[in-house]
PDB file of C-alpha atoms in Angstrom:
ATOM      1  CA  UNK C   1    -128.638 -92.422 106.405  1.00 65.00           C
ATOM      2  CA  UNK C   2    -127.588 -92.184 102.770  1.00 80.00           C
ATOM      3  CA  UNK C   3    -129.400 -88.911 102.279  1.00 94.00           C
ATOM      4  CA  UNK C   4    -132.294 -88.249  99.748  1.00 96.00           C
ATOM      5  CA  UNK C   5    -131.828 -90.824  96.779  1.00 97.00           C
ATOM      6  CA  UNK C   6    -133.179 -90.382  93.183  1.00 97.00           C
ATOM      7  CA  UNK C   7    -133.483 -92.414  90.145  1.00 97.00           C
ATOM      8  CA  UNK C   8    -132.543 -92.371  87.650  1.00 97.00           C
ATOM      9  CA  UNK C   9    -129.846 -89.881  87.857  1.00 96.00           C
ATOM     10  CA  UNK C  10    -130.200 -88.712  83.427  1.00 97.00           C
ATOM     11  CA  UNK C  11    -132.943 -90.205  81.520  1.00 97.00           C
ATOM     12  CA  UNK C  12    -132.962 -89.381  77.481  1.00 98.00           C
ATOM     13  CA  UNK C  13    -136.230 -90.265  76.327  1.00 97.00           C
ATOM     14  CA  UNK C  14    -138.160 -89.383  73.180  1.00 97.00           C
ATOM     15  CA  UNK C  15    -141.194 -86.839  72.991  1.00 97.00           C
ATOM     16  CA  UNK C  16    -144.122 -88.670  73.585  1.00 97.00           C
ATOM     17  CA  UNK C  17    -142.959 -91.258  75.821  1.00 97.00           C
ATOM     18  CA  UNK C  18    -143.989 -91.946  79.391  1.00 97.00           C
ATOM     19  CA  UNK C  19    -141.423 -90.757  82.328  1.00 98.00           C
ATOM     20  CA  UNK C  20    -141.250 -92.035  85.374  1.00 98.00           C
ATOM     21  CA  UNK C  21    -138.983 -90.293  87.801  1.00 98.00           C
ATOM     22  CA  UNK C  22    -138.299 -92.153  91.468  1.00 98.00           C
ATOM     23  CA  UNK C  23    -137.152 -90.755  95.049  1.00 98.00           C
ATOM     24  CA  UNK C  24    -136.424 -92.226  98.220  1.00 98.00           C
ATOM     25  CA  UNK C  25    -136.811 -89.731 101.041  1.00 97.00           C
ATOM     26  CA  UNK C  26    -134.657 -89.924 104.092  1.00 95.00           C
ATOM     27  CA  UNK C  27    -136.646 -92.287 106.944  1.00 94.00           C
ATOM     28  CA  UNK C  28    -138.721 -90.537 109.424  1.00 91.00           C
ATOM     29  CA  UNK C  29    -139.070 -87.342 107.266  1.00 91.00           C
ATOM     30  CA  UNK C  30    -143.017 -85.900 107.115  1.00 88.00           C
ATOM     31  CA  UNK C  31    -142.345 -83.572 104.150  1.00 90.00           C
ATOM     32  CA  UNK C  32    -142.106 -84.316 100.594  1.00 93.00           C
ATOM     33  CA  UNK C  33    -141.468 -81.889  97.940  1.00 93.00           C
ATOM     34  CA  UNK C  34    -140.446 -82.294  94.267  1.00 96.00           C
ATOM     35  CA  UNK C  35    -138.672 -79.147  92.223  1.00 95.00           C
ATOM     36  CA  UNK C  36    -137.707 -78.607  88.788  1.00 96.00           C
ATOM     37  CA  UNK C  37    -134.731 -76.585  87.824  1.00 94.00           C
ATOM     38  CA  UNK C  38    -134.081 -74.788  84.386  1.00 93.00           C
ATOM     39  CA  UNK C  39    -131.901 -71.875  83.246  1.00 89.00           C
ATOM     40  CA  UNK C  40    -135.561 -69.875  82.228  1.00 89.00           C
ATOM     41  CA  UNK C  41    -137.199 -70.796  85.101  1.00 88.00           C
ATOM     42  CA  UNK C  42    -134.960 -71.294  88.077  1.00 89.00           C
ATOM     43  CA  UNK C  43    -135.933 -73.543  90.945  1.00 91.00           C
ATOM     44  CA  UNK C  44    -139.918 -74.034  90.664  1.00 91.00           C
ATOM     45  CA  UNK C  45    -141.651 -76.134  93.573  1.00 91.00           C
ATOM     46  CA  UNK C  46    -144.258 -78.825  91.287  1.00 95.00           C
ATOM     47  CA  UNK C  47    -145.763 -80.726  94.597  1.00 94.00           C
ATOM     48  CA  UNK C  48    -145.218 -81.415  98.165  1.00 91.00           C
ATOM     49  CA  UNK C  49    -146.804 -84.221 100.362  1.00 92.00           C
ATOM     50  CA  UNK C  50    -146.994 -84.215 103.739  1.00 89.00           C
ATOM     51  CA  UNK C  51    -147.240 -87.608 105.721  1.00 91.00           C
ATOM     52  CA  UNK C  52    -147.967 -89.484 102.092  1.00 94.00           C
ATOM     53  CA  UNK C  53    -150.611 -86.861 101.269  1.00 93.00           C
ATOM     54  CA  UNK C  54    -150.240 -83.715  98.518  1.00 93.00           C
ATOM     55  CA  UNK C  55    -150.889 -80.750 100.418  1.00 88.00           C
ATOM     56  CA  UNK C  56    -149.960 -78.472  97.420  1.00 88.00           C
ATOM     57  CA  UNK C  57    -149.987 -78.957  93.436  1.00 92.00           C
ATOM     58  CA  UNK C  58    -150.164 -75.562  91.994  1.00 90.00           C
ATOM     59  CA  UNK C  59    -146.955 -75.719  90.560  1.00 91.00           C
ATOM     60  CA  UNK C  60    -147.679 -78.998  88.908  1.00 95.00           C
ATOM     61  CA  UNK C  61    -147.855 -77.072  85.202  1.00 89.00           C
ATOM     62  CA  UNK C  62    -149.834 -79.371  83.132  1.00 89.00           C
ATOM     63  CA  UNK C  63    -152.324 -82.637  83.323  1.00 93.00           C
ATOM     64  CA  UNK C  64    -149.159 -84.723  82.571  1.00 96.00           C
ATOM     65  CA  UNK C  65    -147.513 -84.051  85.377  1.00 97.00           C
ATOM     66  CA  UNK C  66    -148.684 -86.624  88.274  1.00 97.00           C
ATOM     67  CA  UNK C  67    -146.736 -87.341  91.827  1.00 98.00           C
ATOM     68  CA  UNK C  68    -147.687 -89.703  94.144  1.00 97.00           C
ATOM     69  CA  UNK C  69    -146.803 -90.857  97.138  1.00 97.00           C
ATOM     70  CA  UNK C  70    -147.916 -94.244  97.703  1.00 97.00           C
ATOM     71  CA  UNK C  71    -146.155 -94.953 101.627  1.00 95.00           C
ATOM     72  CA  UNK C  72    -143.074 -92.777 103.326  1.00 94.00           C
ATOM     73  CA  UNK C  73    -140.375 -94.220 101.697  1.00 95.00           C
ATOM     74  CA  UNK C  74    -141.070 -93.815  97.697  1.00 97.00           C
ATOM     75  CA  UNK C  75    -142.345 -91.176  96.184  1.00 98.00           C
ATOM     76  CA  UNK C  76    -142.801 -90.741  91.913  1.00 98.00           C
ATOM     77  CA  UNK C  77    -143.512 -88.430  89.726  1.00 98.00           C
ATOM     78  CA  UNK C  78    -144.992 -89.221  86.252  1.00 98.00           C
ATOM     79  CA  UNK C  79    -145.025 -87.017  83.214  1.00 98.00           C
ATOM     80  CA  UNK C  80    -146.793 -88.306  80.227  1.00 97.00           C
ATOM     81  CA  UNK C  81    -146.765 -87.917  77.455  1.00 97.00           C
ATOM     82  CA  UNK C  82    -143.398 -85.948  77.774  1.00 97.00           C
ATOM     83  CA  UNK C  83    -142.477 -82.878  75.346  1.00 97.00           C
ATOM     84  CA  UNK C  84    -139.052 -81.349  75.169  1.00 97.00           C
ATOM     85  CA  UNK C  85    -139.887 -78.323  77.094  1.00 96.00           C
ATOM     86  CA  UNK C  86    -139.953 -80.204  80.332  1.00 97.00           C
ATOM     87  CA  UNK C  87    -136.108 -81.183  79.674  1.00 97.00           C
ATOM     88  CA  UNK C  88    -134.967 -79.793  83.430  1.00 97.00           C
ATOM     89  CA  UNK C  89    -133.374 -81.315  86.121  1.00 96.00           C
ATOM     90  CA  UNK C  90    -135.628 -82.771  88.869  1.00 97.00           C
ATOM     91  CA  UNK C  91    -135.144 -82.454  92.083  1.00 96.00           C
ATOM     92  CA  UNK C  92    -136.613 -84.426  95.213  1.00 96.00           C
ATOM     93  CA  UNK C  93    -136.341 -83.046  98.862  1.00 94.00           C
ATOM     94  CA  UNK C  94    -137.529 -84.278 102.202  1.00 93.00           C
ATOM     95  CA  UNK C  95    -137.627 -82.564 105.681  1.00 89.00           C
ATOM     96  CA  UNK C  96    -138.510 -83.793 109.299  1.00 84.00           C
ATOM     97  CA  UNK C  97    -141.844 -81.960 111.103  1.00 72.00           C
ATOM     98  CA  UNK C  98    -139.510 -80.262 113.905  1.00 58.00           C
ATOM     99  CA  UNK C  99    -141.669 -76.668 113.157  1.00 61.00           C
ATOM    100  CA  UNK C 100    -141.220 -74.887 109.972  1.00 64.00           C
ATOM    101  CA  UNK C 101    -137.879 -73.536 110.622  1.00 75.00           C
ATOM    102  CA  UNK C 102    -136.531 -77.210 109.551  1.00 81.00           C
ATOM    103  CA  UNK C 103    -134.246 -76.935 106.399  1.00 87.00           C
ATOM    104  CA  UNK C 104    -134.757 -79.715 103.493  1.00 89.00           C
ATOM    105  CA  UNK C 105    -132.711 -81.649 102.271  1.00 92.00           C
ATOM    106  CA  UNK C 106    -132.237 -82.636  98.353  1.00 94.00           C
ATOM    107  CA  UNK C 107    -131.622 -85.214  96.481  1.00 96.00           C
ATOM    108  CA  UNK C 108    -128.855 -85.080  93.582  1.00 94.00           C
ATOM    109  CA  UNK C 109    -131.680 -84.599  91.335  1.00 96.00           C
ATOM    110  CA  UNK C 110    -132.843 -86.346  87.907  1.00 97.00           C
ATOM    111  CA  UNK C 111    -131.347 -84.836  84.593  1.00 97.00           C
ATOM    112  CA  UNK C 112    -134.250 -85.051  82.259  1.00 98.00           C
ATOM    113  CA  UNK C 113    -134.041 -84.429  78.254  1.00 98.00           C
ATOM    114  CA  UNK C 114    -136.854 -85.086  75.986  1.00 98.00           C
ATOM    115  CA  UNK C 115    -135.779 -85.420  72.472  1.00 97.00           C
TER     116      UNK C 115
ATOM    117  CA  UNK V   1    -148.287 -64.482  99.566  1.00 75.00           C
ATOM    118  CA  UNK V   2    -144.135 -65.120 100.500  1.00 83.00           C
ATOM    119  CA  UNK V   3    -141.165 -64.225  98.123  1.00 89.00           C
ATOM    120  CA  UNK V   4    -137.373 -63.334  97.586  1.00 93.00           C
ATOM    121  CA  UNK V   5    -135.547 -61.849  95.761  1.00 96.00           C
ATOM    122  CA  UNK V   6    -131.426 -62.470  95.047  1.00 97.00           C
ATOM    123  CA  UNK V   7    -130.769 -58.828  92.964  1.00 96.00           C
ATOM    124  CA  UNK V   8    -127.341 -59.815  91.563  1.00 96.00           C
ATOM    125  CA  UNK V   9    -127.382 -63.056  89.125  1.00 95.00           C
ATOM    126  CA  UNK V  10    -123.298 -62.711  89.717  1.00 97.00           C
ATOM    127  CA  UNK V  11    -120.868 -61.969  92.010  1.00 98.00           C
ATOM    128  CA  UNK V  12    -117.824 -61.729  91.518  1.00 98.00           C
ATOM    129  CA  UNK V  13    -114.926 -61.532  93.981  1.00 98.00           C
ATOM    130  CA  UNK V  14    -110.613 -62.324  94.853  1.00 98.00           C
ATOM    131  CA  UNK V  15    -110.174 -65.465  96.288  1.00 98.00           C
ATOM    132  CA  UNK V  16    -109.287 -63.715 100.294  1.00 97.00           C
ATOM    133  CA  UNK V  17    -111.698 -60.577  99.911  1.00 98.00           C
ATOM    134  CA  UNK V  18    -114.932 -60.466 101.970  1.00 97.00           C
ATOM    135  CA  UNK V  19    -118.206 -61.178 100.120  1.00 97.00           C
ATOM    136  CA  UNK V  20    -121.888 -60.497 100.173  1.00 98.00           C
ATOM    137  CA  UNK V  21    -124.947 -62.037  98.140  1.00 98.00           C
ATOM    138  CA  UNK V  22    -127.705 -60.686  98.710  1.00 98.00           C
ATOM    139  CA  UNK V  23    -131.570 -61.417  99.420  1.00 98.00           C
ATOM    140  CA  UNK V  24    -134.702 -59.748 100.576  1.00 97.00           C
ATOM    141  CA  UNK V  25    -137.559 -61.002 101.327  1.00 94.00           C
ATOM    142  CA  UNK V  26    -141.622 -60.730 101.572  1.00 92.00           C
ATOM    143  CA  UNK V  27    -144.031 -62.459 104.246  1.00 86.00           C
ATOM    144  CA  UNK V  28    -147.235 -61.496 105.512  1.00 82.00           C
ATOM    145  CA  UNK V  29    -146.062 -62.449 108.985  1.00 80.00           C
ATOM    146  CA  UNK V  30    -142.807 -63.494 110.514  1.00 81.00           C
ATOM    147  CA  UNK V  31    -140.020 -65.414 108.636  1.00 86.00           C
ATOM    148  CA  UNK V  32    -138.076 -68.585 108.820  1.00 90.00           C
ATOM    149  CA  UNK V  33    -135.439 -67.231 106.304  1.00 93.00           C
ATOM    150  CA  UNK V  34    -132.177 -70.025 104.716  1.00 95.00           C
ATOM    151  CA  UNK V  35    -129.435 -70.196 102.824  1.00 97.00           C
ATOM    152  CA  UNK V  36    -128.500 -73.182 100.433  1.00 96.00           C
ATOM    153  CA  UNK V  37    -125.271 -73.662  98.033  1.00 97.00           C
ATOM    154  CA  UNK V  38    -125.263 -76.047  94.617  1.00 95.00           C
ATOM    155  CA  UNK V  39    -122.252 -77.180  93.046  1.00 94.00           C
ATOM    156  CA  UNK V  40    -121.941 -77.776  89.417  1.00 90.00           C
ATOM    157  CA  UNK V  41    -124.390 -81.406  88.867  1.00 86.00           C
ATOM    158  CA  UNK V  42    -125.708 -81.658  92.499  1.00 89.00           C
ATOM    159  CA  UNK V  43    -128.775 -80.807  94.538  1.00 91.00           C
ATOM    160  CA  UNK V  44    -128.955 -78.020  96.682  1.00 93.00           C
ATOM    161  CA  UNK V  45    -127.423 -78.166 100.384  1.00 95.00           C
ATOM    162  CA  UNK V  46    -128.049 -76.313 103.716  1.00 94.00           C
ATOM    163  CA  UNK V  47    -125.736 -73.843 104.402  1.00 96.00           C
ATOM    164  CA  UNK V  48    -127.369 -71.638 107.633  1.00 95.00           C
ATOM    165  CA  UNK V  49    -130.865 -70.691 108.591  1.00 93.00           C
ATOM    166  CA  UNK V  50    -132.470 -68.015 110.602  1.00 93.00           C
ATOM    167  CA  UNK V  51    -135.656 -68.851 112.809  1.00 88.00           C
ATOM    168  CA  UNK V  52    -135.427 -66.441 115.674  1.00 85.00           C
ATOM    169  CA  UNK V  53    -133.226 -64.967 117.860  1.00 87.00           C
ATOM    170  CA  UNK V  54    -129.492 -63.246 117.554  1.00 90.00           C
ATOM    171  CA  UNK V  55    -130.185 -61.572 114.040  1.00 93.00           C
ATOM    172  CA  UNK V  56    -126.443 -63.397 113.395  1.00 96.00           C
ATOM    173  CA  UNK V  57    -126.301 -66.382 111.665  1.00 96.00           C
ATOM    174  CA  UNK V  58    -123.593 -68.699 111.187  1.00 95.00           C
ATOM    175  CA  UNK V  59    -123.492 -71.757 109.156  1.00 94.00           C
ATOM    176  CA  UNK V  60    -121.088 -73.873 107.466  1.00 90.00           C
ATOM    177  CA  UNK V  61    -117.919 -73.305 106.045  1.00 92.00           C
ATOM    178  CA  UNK V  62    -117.946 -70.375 107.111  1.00 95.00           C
ATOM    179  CA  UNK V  63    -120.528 -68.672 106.035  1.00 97.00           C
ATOM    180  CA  UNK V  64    -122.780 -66.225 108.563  1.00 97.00           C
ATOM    181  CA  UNK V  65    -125.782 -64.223 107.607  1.00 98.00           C
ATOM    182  CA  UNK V  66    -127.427 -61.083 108.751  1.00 95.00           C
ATOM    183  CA  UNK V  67    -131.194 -60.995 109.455  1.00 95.00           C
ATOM    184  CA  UNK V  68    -132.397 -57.402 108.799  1.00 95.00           C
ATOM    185  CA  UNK V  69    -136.031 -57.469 110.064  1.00 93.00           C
ATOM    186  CA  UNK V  70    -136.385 -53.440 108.977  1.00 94.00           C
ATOM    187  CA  UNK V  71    -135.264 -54.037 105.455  1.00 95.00           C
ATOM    188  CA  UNK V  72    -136.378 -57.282 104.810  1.00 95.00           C
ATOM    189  CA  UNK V  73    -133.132 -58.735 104.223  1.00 97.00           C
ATOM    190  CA  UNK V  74    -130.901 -61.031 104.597  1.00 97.00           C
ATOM    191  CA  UNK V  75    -127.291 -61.249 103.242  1.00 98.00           C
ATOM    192  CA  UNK V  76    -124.916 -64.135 103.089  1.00 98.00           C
ATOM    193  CA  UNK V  77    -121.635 -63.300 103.839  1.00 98.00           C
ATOM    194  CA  UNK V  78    -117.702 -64.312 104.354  1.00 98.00           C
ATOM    195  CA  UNK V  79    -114.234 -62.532 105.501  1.00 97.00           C
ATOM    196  CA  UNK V  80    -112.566 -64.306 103.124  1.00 97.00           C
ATOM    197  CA  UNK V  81    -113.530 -66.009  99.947  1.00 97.00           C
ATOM    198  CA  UNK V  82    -112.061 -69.081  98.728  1.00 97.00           C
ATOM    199  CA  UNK V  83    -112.116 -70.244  95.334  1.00 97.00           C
ATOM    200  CA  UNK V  84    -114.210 -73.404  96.589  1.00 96.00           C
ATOM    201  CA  UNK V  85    -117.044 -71.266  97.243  1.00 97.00           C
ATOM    202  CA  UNK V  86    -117.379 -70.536  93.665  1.00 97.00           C
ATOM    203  CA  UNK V  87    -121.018 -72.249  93.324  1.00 97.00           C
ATOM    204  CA  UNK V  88    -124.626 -71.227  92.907  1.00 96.00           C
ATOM    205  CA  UNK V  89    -126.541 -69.378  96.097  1.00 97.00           C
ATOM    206  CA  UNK V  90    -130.079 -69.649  96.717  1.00 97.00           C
ATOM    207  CA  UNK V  91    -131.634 -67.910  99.519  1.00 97.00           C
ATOM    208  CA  UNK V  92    -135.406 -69.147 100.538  1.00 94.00           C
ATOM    209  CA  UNK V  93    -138.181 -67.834 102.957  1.00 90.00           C
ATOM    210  CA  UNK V  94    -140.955 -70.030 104.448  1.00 81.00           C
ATOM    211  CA  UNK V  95    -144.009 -67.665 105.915  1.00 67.00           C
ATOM    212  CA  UNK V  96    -144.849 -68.978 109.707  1.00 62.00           C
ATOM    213  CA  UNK V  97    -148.441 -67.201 109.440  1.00 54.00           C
ATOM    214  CA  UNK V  98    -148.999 -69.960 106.576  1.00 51.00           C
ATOM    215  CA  UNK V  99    -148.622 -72.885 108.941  1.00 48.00           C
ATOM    216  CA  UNK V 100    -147.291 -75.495 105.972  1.00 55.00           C
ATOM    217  CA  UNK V 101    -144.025 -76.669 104.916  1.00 62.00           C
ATOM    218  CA  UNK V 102    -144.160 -74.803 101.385  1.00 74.00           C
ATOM    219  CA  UNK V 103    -140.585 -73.099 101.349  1.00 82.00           C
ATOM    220  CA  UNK V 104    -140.099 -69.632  97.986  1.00 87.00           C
ATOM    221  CA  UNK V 105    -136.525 -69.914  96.424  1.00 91.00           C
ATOM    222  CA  UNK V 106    -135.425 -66.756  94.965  1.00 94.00           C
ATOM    223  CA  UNK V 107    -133.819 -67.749  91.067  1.00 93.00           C
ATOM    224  CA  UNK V 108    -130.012 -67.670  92.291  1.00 95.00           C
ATOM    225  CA  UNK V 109    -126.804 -66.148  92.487  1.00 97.00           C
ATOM    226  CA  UNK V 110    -123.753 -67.405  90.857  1.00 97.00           C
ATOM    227  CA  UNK V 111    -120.086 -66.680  92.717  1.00 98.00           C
ATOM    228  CA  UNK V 112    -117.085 -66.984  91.383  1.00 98.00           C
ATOM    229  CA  UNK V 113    -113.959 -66.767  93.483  1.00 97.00           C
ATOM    230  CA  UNK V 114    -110.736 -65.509  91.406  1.00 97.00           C
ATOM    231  CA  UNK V 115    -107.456 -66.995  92.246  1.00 95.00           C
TER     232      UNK V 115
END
């Protein structure tokens, strides 16, 4: 398997604009989760789905942040309109149901900077 | 509520000297308790994980871990450093009582290896 893939790997987009950010999970993985990294912030969990549903979006931090999840191989996450404060890398994870003790494993990530 | 905490944002060590990073941890039951390293523009990767058993871990590239049930810890540790290790540690706890996939990073340590 080639492993968790995300696209696009940087995206430079202007404040205001809609951003679209895309992740393949590895096949036969239940769990999705999608993180954001900064230097302020460290790694933050936004959502995780769970067999193509969102179990938990507390850390989703605003209305313009949507995920979805539409089947078990693609998974997006939305932010519009976009602001320079949520210039962060992105990352995407998946892990297989074998009990909790299963690690997860990440995608390279999405390099995001809102001018 | 589960979380960690990584006390030292750096550690710094000689490239053949044994090292430490450290993590404790906080679950309102019993722990699944891991380890994950990030180079410099890449996503996170598993490095060892403790679920139950020999309170010794050992994981990649030689890395081992020490599960510490009476002071909530859990320390990463080597023999011998090598300056490849230099990278950024993140040490995460997932609560079994909570019976979801929802994994708490703590906010990193950064470890640099001197030649």
């Amino acid at each position: 398997d080639a492993g968790v893939i995300q696209s696009p790997r940087h995206e430079v987009t202007e404040m205001g604009q809609e951003v679209t950010l895309r992740c393949k999970p590895i096949s036969g993985h239940d769990y999705l989760f999608w993180y954001r990294q900064t230097m302020m912030r460290g790694l933050e969990l936004l959502i995780y789905f769970n067999n193509n549903v969102p179990i938990d979006d507390s850390g989703m931090p605003e209305d313009r942040f949507s995920a979805k999840m539409p089947n078990a191989s693609f998974s997006t996450l939305k932010i519009q309109p976009s602001e320079p404060r949520d210039s962060a890398v992105y990352f995407c994870a998946s892990s297989p149901f074998s009990g909790l003790g299963t690690e997860a494993f990440f995608g390279q990530g999405t390099r995001l900077t809102v001018v | 509520a589960q979380s960690v905490a990584q006390p030292e944002d750096q550690v710094n060590v000689a490239e053949g000297n044994p090292l430490t990073v450290k993590c404790t941890y906080s679950v309102s039951g019993n722990p699944y308790l891991f380890w994950y390293v990030q180079y410099p523009n890449r996503g996170l990767q598993f490095l060892l994980k403790y679920i139950t058993g020999d309170n010794l871990v050992k994981g990649s590239y030689g890395f081992e871990a020490e599960f510490n049930k009476s002071q909530t810890s859990f320390h990463l540790k080597k023999p011998s450093a090598l300056v490849s290790d230099s990278a950024l540690y993140f040490c995460a706890v997932r609560d079994i009582g909570r019976g979801a996939g929802k994994s708490t990073f703590g906010d990193g340590t950064t470890l640099t290896v001197k030649p």
